[in-house]
Amino acid sequence: MLTTFSQIIEQQQAKEILRRAVGGGKLAHAYLFRGPAGVGKKTAARALAAALNCQGDRPEPLEACGRCPSCRKFASANHPDFLEIMPEGAGIKIQQVRELKKALQFPPLEAGRRVVVLGEVHTMRREAANSLLKTLEEPPADTILLLTGDEAGGILPTILSRCQIIPFYPLPVETLARTLYQEATDHRQELEMATDWSSDPVFQNCLTLATVAEGSLGRARQLQEQELLPLRRQVLESLLNLQPEAPAAPAVVLYWAERCAQLKEELPDFLDLLTSCYHDLALLQTLSPQDPANRHNPIINRDLLPLLSAAAAHRGPATLESCRQHLRRAQGRLRRNCNRTLVCEVLFFDLL
Ligand SMILES: [Zn+2]
C-alpha cells in the first residue's frame, strides 16, 4: 500500500512546513522529523519520499497520486531510489552508514529525487553519527536525507545542527481514542454522527489506551497487542489490597511474580505501566476529593480511579516515593539481565 500524508493524524504544523517546501521547490537537503515515538514521523518520511517522486497530476503537492509508475513502485516497496535504513539491533551501525555512503556514490537510477530515510537516529552511537556527518552536510545532488528521531532518546547535537528540524507532537488523547475506536469497530459513519459511542465500553477501553500511551498511536497499538492493561488491573487490585503481614501475602506475591515474569521482553513495558499508576497515586494525594473525577486532571490510569483513590488515601507520600524507587531499581535489574521472576518477587514484596 502506498504511504500518504492522509494517513497521518494531526501534525498540521509539520504538514504545512513540508507542503510549503515542496510546493515552493525549496527543499532542504536534510530534515529531522523530531518528536515522541509513534506519532507518524516514519509514515511522514515515506509519504514525502513518494510525493517527491510522483509523476502524476495532483492538486496537493504533498499527496502522491498513487497511479503513476513511481507511485506503483513505492506501493510495492520497490523503488530503486528509495533507501530506508533502520536500526539493526540497538541502533544504526557504522557499517550501515558505510554501505549507505557507497550506494550514494552512484547517481539516482530514475529521473526523480533519491530519498534516504534514516530511522530512529536517537539510537545512533557517536562513531556511526560521525561517519554520517559529511553526507548530512552535503549529500550528493538530487539526494535528500530524512531522519526520524525520538526527542526523549537524546539526539546527538552534531546531527541536530545539520538538519532542518520538523517538530511532531503527541496526539490529543480524545483524537487518539477516536482513532483507536474507529480501528476497533470500523464504524466510521456512526462515529461522525456522534451518537452515544462515548458510553460504549469499547470506546472507554480506547480512551484508557490513549491516555496510558500518552498521545502515541504506535504505543497505544503496542499496548493493545500486548494486552498489558488487564494484567495491570489484576496485579494492582491484588497488591494494593494486600496486607504485608497477611498469611496469604507470600503466596500472592509469588503467584504474580511468576505470571509477570512470563511477559519476558514485555516486562519492562509492564513495569512502566505500574510506575504510571504510582505516579497517579502520588498525584491523587494532592487533589481535593472532587477533583479526581474531573476529566481535565492529568491522571493517566483513569479506568482504575476508584481503586487508586482508595489506595492513595491509605498511603503516605514517603511510601509512594519509595515504591517508585523500587520500580526504578527493578527496571535497572532487568537491564542487567537479572532473573525476571526474582526481580518481580523482590519488587512486589517491596511494594506491599
Ligand atoms: Zn504518482
GROMACS .gro file of C-alpha atoms and ligand atoms in nm:
model
  353
    1MET     CA    1   0.000   0.000   0.000
    2LEU     CA    2   0.124   0.350  -0.079
    3THR     CA    3   0.205   0.559   0.227
    4THR     CA    4   0.048   0.906   0.210
    5PHE     CA    5   0.012   1.208   0.435
    6SER     CA    6  -0.362   1.148   0.463
    7GLN     CA    7  -0.276   0.851   0.687
    8ILE     CA    8  -0.117   1.080   0.945
    9ILE     CA    9  -0.344   1.211   1.219
   10GLU     CA   10  -0.299   1.579   1.321
   11GLN     CA   11   0.061   1.712   1.288
   12GLN     CA   12  -0.069   2.016   1.096
   13GLN     CA   13   0.247   2.218   1.159
   14ALA     CA   14   0.477   1.952   1.012
   15LYS     CA   15   0.247   1.906   0.712
   16GLU     CA   16   0.231   2.281   0.649
   17ILE     CA   17   0.610   2.330   0.661
   18LEU     CA   18   0.663   2.040   0.422
   19ARG     CA   19   0.377   2.149   0.192
   20ARG     CA   20   0.535   2.493   0.154
   21ALA     CA   21   0.881   2.347   0.096
   22VAL     CA   22   0.759   2.101  -0.168
   23GLY     CA   23   0.515   2.346  -0.331
   24GLY     CA   24   0.776   2.624  -0.349
   25GLY     CA   25   1.054   2.390  -0.462
   26LYS     CA   26   1.264   2.497  -0.163
   27LEU     CA   27   1.360   2.170  -0.001
   28ALA     CA   28   1.645   2.144   0.244
   29HIS     CA   29   1.889   1.858   0.181
   30ALA     CA   30   1.838   1.704   0.525
   31TYR     CA   31   1.538   1.703   0.756
   32LEU     CA   32   1.498   1.564   1.104
   33PHE     CA   33   1.143   1.465   1.196
   34ARG     CA   34   1.161   1.500   1.571
   35GLY     CA   35   0.904   1.415   1.834
   36PRO     CA   36   0.768   1.135   2.053
   37ALA     CA   37   0.758   0.775   1.930
   38GLY     CA   38   0.454   0.653   1.740
   39VAL     CA   39   0.302   0.979   1.618
   40GLY     CA   40   0.367   0.948   1.243
   41LYS     CA   41   0.729   1.050   1.182
   42LYS     CA   42   0.828   0.746   0.976
   43THR     CA   43   0.498   0.747   0.790
   44ALA     CA   44   0.561   1.113   0.702
   45ALA     CA   45   0.912   1.034   0.575
   46ARG     CA   46   0.781   0.756   0.349
   47ALA     CA   47   0.491   0.971   0.229
   48LEU     CA   48   0.726   1.259   0.146
   49ALA     CA   49   0.956   1.026  -0.049
   50ALA     CA   50   0.660   0.908  -0.259
   51ALA     CA   51   0.531   1.263  -0.313
   52LEU     CA   52   0.871   1.393  -0.425
   53ASN     CA   53   0.897   1.125  -0.691
   54CYS     CA   54   0.534   1.119  -0.805
   55GLN     CA   55   0.496   1.197  -1.177
   56GLY     CA   56   0.116   1.214  -1.172
   57ASP     CA   57  -0.111   1.516  -1.185
   58ARG     CA   58  -0.226   1.621  -0.838
   59PRO     CA   59  -0.370   1.932  -0.678
   60GLU     CA   60  -0.199   1.880  -0.340
   61PRO     CA   61   0.184   1.874  -0.361
   62LEU     CA   62   0.220   1.652  -0.052
   63GLU     CA   63  -0.010   1.376  -0.174
   64ALA     CA   64   0.130   1.126  -0.422
   65CYS     CA   65  -0.116   1.028  -0.697
   66GLY     CA   66  -0.099   0.653  -0.630
   67ARG     CA   67  -0.128   0.564  -1.000
   68CYS     CA   68   0.190   0.671  -1.179
   69PRO     CA   69   0.482   0.427  -1.231
   70SER     CA   70   0.679   0.583  -0.943
   71CYS     CA   71   0.384   0.556  -0.700
   72ARG     CA   72   0.329   0.195  -0.801
   73LYS     CA   73   0.693   0.119  -0.722
   74PHE     CA   74   0.662   0.287  -0.383
   75ALA     CA   75   0.343   0.093  -0.315
   76SER     CA   76   0.522  -0.235  -0.377
   77ALA     CA   77   0.824  -0.120  -0.169
   78ASN     CA   78   1.030  -0.148  -0.483
   79HIS     CA   79   1.153   0.200  -0.578
   80PRO     CA   80   1.521   0.196  -0.681
   81ASP     CA   81   1.589   0.547  -0.549
   82PHE     CA   82   1.434   0.499  -0.208
   83LEU     CA   83   1.657   0.372   0.071
   84GLU     CA   84   1.539   0.308   0.423
   85ILE     CA   85   1.789   0.247   0.699
   86MET     CA   86   1.659   0.127   1.034
   87PRO     CA   87   1.849   0.028   1.350
   88GLU     CA   88   1.997  -0.318   1.335
   89GLY     CA   89   1.991  -0.433   1.695
   90ALA     CA   90   2.043  -0.147   1.939
   91GLY     CA   91   2.098   0.128   1.681
   92ILE     CA   92   2.207   0.221   1.328
   93LYS     CA   93   2.557   0.079   1.297
   94ILE     CA   94   2.865   0.238   1.143
   95GLN     CA   95   2.870  -0.045   0.887
   96GLN     CA   96   2.521   0.056   0.769
   97VAL     CA   97   2.637   0.416   0.726
   98ARG     CA   98   2.939   0.297   0.524
   99GLU     CA   99   2.716   0.093   0.295
  100LEU     CA  100   2.488   0.393   0.250
  101LYS     CA  101   2.782   0.614   0.152
  102LYS     CA  102   2.889   0.357  -0.105
  103ALA     CA  103   2.539   0.346  -0.253
  104LEU     CA  104   2.529   0.726  -0.275
  105GLN     CA  105   2.840   0.734  -0.496
  106PHE     CA  106   2.618   0.634  -0.789
  107PRO     CA  107   2.362   0.875  -0.937
  108PRO     CA  108   1.989   0.809  -0.887
  109LEU     CA  109   1.856   0.546  -1.126
  110GLU     CA  110   1.539   0.730  -1.223
  111ALA     CA  111   1.476   1.094  -1.302
  112GLY     CA  112   1.323   1.190  -0.967
  113ARG     CA  113   1.480   1.255  -0.630
  114ARG     CA  114   1.662   0.989  -0.436
  115VAL     CA  115   1.534   0.979  -0.079
  116VAL     CA  116   1.715   0.818   0.212
  117VAL     CA  117   1.523   0.761   0.534
  118LEU     CA  118   1.732   0.706   0.846
  119GLY     CA  119   1.500   0.592   1.124
  120GLU     CA  120   1.539   0.630   1.499
  121VAL     CA  121   1.861   0.832   1.486
  122HIS     CA  122   1.842   0.882   1.863
  123THR     CA  123   1.975   0.524   1.885
  124MET     CA  124   2.285   0.613   1.681
  125ARG     CA  125   2.618   0.592   1.858
  126ARG     CA  126   2.877   0.864   1.818
  127GLU     CA  127   3.103   0.671   1.575
  128ALA     CA  128   2.815   0.594   1.339
  129ALA     CA  129   2.687   0.953   1.363
  130ASN     CA  130   3.033   1.098   1.295
  131SER     CA  131   3.066   0.883   0.988
  132LEU     CA  132   2.739   1.030   0.859
  133LEU     CA  133   2.817   1.399   0.922
  134LYS     CA  134   2.980   1.481   0.587
  135THR     CA  135   2.691   1.319   0.395
  136LEU     CA  136   2.442   1.508   0.611
  137GLU     CA  137   2.612   1.838   0.533
  138GLU     CA  138   2.648   1.782   0.162
  139PRO     CA  139   2.451   1.492   0.023
  140PRO     CA  140   2.502   1.421  -0.349
  141ALA     CA  141   2.288   1.620  -0.592
  142ASP     CA  142   1.924   1.507  -0.616
  143THR     CA  143   1.950   1.324  -0.283
  144ILE     CA  144   1.753   1.422   0.024
  145LEU     CA  145   1.802   1.274   0.369
  146LEU     CA  146   1.504   1.230   0.602
  147LEU     CA  147   1.593   1.144   0.960
  148THR     CA  148   1.345   1.049   1.229
  149GLY     CA  149   1.424   1.057   1.598
  150ASP     CA  150   1.256   1.049   1.935
  151GLU     CA  151   1.306   1.360   2.137
  152ALA     CA  152   1.334   1.174   2.465
  153GLY     CA  153   1.602   0.941   2.329
  154GLY     CA  154   1.864   1.217   2.314
  155ILE     CA  155   1.972   1.304   1.959
  156LEU     CA  156   2.339   1.394   1.917
  157PRO     CA  157   2.391   1.772   1.876
  158THR     CA  158   2.614   1.709   1.572
  159ILE     CA  159   2.313   1.560   1.395
  160LEU     CA  160   2.066   1.820   1.519
  161SER     CA  161   2.276   2.109   1.393
  162ARG     CA  162   2.297   1.970   1.040
  163CYS     CA  163   1.927   1.915   0.976
  164GLN     CA  164   1.621   2.127   0.938
  165ILE     CA  165   1.402   2.017   1.227
  166ILE     CA  166   1.034   1.940   1.172
  167PRO     CA  167   0.851   1.906   1.504
  168PHE     CA  168   0.598   1.630   1.569
  169TYR     CA  169   0.375   1.631   1.878
  170PRO     CA  170   0.183   1.382   2.095
  171LEU     CA  171  -0.173   1.337   1.969
  172PRO     CA  172  -0.458   1.476   2.181
  173VAL     CA  173  -0.597   1.189   2.391
  174GLU     CA  174  -0.953   1.228   2.253
  175THR     CA  175  -0.830   1.220   1.893
  176LEU     CA  176  -0.618   0.914   1.962
  177ALA     CA  177  -0.906   0.738   2.140
  178ARG     CA  178  -1.139   0.808   1.843
  179THR     CA  179  -0.879   0.667   1.603
  180LEU     CA  180  -0.840   0.350   1.808
  181TYR     CA  181  -1.216   0.319   1.831
  182GLN     CA  182  -1.251   0.353   1.455
  183GLU     CA  183  -0.990   0.084   1.407
  184ALA     CA  184  -1.158  -0.141   1.662
  185THR     CA  185  -1.515  -0.104   1.538
  186ASP     CA  186  -1.483   0.009   1.177
  187HIS     CA  187  -1.787   0.230   1.237
  188ARG     CA  188  -1.666   0.548   1.073
  189GLN     CA  189  -2.013   0.670   0.972
  190GLU     CA  190  -2.170   0.624   1.312
  191LEU     CA  191  -1.875   0.787   1.485
  192GLU     CA  192  -1.910   1.100   1.277
  193MET     CA  193  -2.276   1.126   1.368
  194ALA     CA  194  -2.161   1.140   1.731
  195THR     CA  195  -2.422   0.910   1.876
  196ASP     CA  196  -2.373   0.761   2.221
  197TRP     CA  197  -2.044   0.587   2.138
  198SER     CA  198  -1.870   0.761   2.427
  199SER     CA  199  -2.053   0.536   2.673
  200ASP     CA  200  -1.959   0.226   2.470
  201PRO     CA  201  -1.722   0.010   2.681
  202VAL     CA  202  -1.505  -0.040   2.370
  203PHE     CA  203  -1.459   0.337   2.350
  204GLN     CA  204  -1.383   0.356   2.722
  205ASN     CA  205  -1.113   0.098   2.670
  206CYS     CA  206  -0.973   0.302   2.379
  207LEU     CA  207  -0.973   0.611   2.598
  208THR     CA  208  -0.770   0.428   2.862
  209LEU     CA  209  -0.525   0.303   2.600
  210ALA     CA  210  -0.491   0.653   2.455
  211THR     CA  211  -0.423   0.808   2.796
  212VAL     CA  212  -0.176   0.544   2.905
  213ALA     CA  213   0.002   0.571   2.568
  214GLU     CA  214   0.039   0.946   2.630
  215GLY     CA  215  -0.061   1.052   2.281
  216SER     CA  216   0.138   0.795   2.084
  217LEU     CA  217  -0.060   0.588   1.834
  218GLY     CA  218   0.229   0.345   1.796
  219ARG     CA  219   0.250   0.291   2.171
  220ALA     CA  220  -0.129   0.250   2.201
  221ARG     CA  221  -0.132  -0.019   1.932
  222GLN     CA  222   0.158  -0.193   2.101
  223LEU     CA  223  -0.020  -0.186   2.439
  224GLN     CA  224  -0.333  -0.324   2.278
  225GLU     CA  225  -0.140  -0.609   2.122
  226GLN     CA  226   0.043  -0.695   2.444
  227GLU     CA  227  -0.280  -0.698   2.644
  228LEU     CA  228  -0.095  -0.549   2.939
  229LEU     CA  229  -0.379  -0.331   3.064
  230PRO     CA  230  -0.595  -0.612   3.209
  231LEU     CA  231  -0.291  -0.763   3.383
  232ARG     CA  232  -0.204  -0.422   3.531
  233ARG     CA  233  -0.552  -0.406   3.682
  234GLN     CA  234  -0.532  -0.758   3.826
  235VAL     CA  235  -0.186  -0.709   3.978
  236LEU     CA  236  -0.276  -0.374   4.133
  237GLU     CA  237  -0.611  -0.492   4.267
  238SER     CA  238  -0.429  -0.773   4.436
  239LEU     CA  239  -0.120  -0.592   4.567
  240LEU     CA  240  -0.281  -0.266   4.674
  241ASN     CA  241  -0.532  -0.452   4.887
  242LEU     CA  242  -0.286  -0.696   5.039
  243GLN     CA  243  -0.158  -0.654   5.397
  244PRO     CA  244   0.215  -0.738   5.419
  245GLU     CA  245   0.159  -0.940   5.738
  246ALA     CA  246  -0.137  -1.139   5.597
  247PRO     CA  247  -0.064  -1.514   5.598
  248ALA     CA  248  -0.152  -1.535   5.228
  249ALA     CA  249   0.082  -1.248   5.129
  250PRO     CA  250   0.388  -1.456   5.026
  251ALA     CA  251   0.181  -1.692   4.811
  252VAL     CA  252   0.005  -1.400   4.638
  253VAL     CA  253   0.334  -1.223   4.567
  254LEU     CA  254   0.495  -1.540   4.432
  255TYR     CA  255   0.194  -1.606   4.210
  256TRP     CA  256   0.202  -1.260   4.047
  257ALA     CA  257   0.582  -1.262   4.021
  258GLU     CA  258   0.561  -1.585   3.824
  259ARG     CA  259   0.281  -1.453   3.600
  260CYS     CA  260   0.458  -1.125   3.527
  261ALA     CA  261   0.795  -1.290   3.461
  262GLN     CA  262   0.625  -1.477   3.176
  263LEU     CA  263   0.592  -1.143   2.995
  264LYS     CA  264   0.964  -1.175   2.915
  265GLU     CA  265   1.073  -0.887   2.685
  266GLU     CA  266   0.749  -0.706   2.762
  267LEU     CA  267   0.817  -0.696   3.135
  268PRO     CA  268   0.991  -0.353   3.128
  269ASP     CA  269   0.685  -0.210   2.947
  270PHE     CA  270   0.464  -0.359   3.213
  271LEU     CA  271   0.673  -0.207   3.493
  272ASP     CA  272   0.646   0.129   3.312
  273LEU     CA  273   0.270   0.091   3.333
  274LEU     CA  274   0.287   0.013   3.706
  275THR     CA  275   0.511   0.316   3.752
  276SER     CA  276   0.250   0.537   3.585
  277CYS     CA  277  -0.003   0.403   3.839
  278TYR     CA  278   0.221   0.503   4.129
  279HIS     CA  279   0.261   0.849   3.972
  280ASP     CA  280  -0.117   0.867   3.967
  281LEU     CA  281  -0.135   0.762   4.333
  282ALA     CA  282   0.102   1.044   4.430
  283LEU     CA  283  -0.098   1.287   4.218
  284LEU     CA  284  -0.428   1.178   4.374
  285GLN     CA  285  -0.293   1.270   4.716
  286THR     CA  286  -0.252   1.630   4.602
  287LEU     CA  287  -0.603   1.659   4.453
  288SER     CA  288  -0.909   1.755   4.655
  289PRO     CA  289  -1.179   1.482   4.687
  290GLN     CA  290  -1.399   1.607   4.399
  291ASP     CA  291  -1.104   1.669   4.165
  292PRO     CA  292  -1.014   1.312   4.063
  293ALA     CA  293  -1.333   1.277   3.858
  294ASN     CA  294  -1.255   1.598   3.669
  295ARG     CA  295  -1.167   1.486   3.318
  296HIS     CA  296  -0.904   1.759   3.277
  297ASN     CA  297  -0.677   1.646   3.556
  298PRO     CA  298  -0.359   1.473   3.440
  299ILE     CA  299  -0.432   1.127   3.583
  300ILE     CA  300  -0.324   0.860   3.337
  301ASN     CA  301  -0.489   0.539   3.458
  302ARG     CA  302  -0.845   0.675   3.469
  303ASP     CA  303  -1.007   0.336   3.442
  304LEU     CA  304  -0.855   0.247   3.781
  305LEU     CA  305  -0.972   0.564   3.954
  306PRO     CA  306  -1.180   0.405   4.234
  307LEU     CA  307  -0.904   0.157   4.318
  308LEU     CA  308  -0.628   0.420   4.306
  309SER     CA  309  -0.826   0.679   4.506
  310ALA     CA  310  -0.888   0.429   4.785
  311ALA     CA  311  -0.522   0.323   4.789
  312ALA     CA  312  -0.396   0.684   4.787
  313ALA     CA  313  -0.597   0.758   5.100
  314HIS     CA  314  -0.414   0.487   5.296
  315ARG     CA  315  -0.056   0.564   5.199
  316GLY     CA  316   0.183   0.845   5.287
  317PRO     CA  317   0.376   1.042   5.023
  318ALA     CA  318   0.705   0.891   5.150
  319THR     CA  319   0.573   0.537   5.098
  320LEU     CA  320   0.470   0.618   4.742
  321GLU     CA  321   0.808   0.772   4.667
  322SER     CA  322   0.988   0.461   4.791
  323CYS     CA  323   0.754   0.246   4.576
  324ARG     CA  324   0.863   0.441   4.271
  325GLN     CA  325   1.226   0.390   4.374
  326HIS     CA  326   1.164   0.014   4.399
  327LEU     CA  327   1.020   0.020   4.048
  328ARG     CA  328   1.323   0.208   3.912
  329ARG     CA  329   1.554  -0.038   4.085
  330ALA     CA  330   1.364  -0.332   3.933
  331GLN     CA  331   1.399  -0.180   3.583
  332GLY     CA  332   1.773  -0.144   3.644
  333ARG     CA  333   1.798  -0.507   3.745
  334LEU     CA  334   1.615  -0.617   3.429
  335ARG     CA  335   1.857  -0.414   3.219
  336ARG     CA  336   2.140  -0.602   3.391
  337ASN     CA  337   1.970  -0.930   3.293
  338CYS     CA  338   1.879  -1.041   3.645
  339ASN     CA  339   1.633  -1.330   3.673
  340ARG     CA  340   1.287  -1.193   3.589
  341THR     CA  341   1.096  -1.396   3.848
  342LEU     CA  342   1.334  -1.290   4.125
  343VAL     CA  343   1.317  -0.924   4.021
  344CYS     CA  344   0.936  -0.939   4.036
  345GLU     CA  345   0.933  -1.120   4.371
  346VAL     CA  346   1.160  -0.863   4.534
  347LEU     CA  347   0.968  -0.576   4.375
  348PHE     CA  348   0.621  -0.697   4.475
  349PHE     CA  349   0.728  -0.762   4.836
  350ASP     CA  350   0.877  -0.411   4.846
  351LEU     CA  351   0.556  -0.261   4.709
  352LEU     CA  352   0.339  -0.407   4.987
  353ZN      ZN  353   0.223   0.927  -0.852
   0.00000   0.00000   0.00000
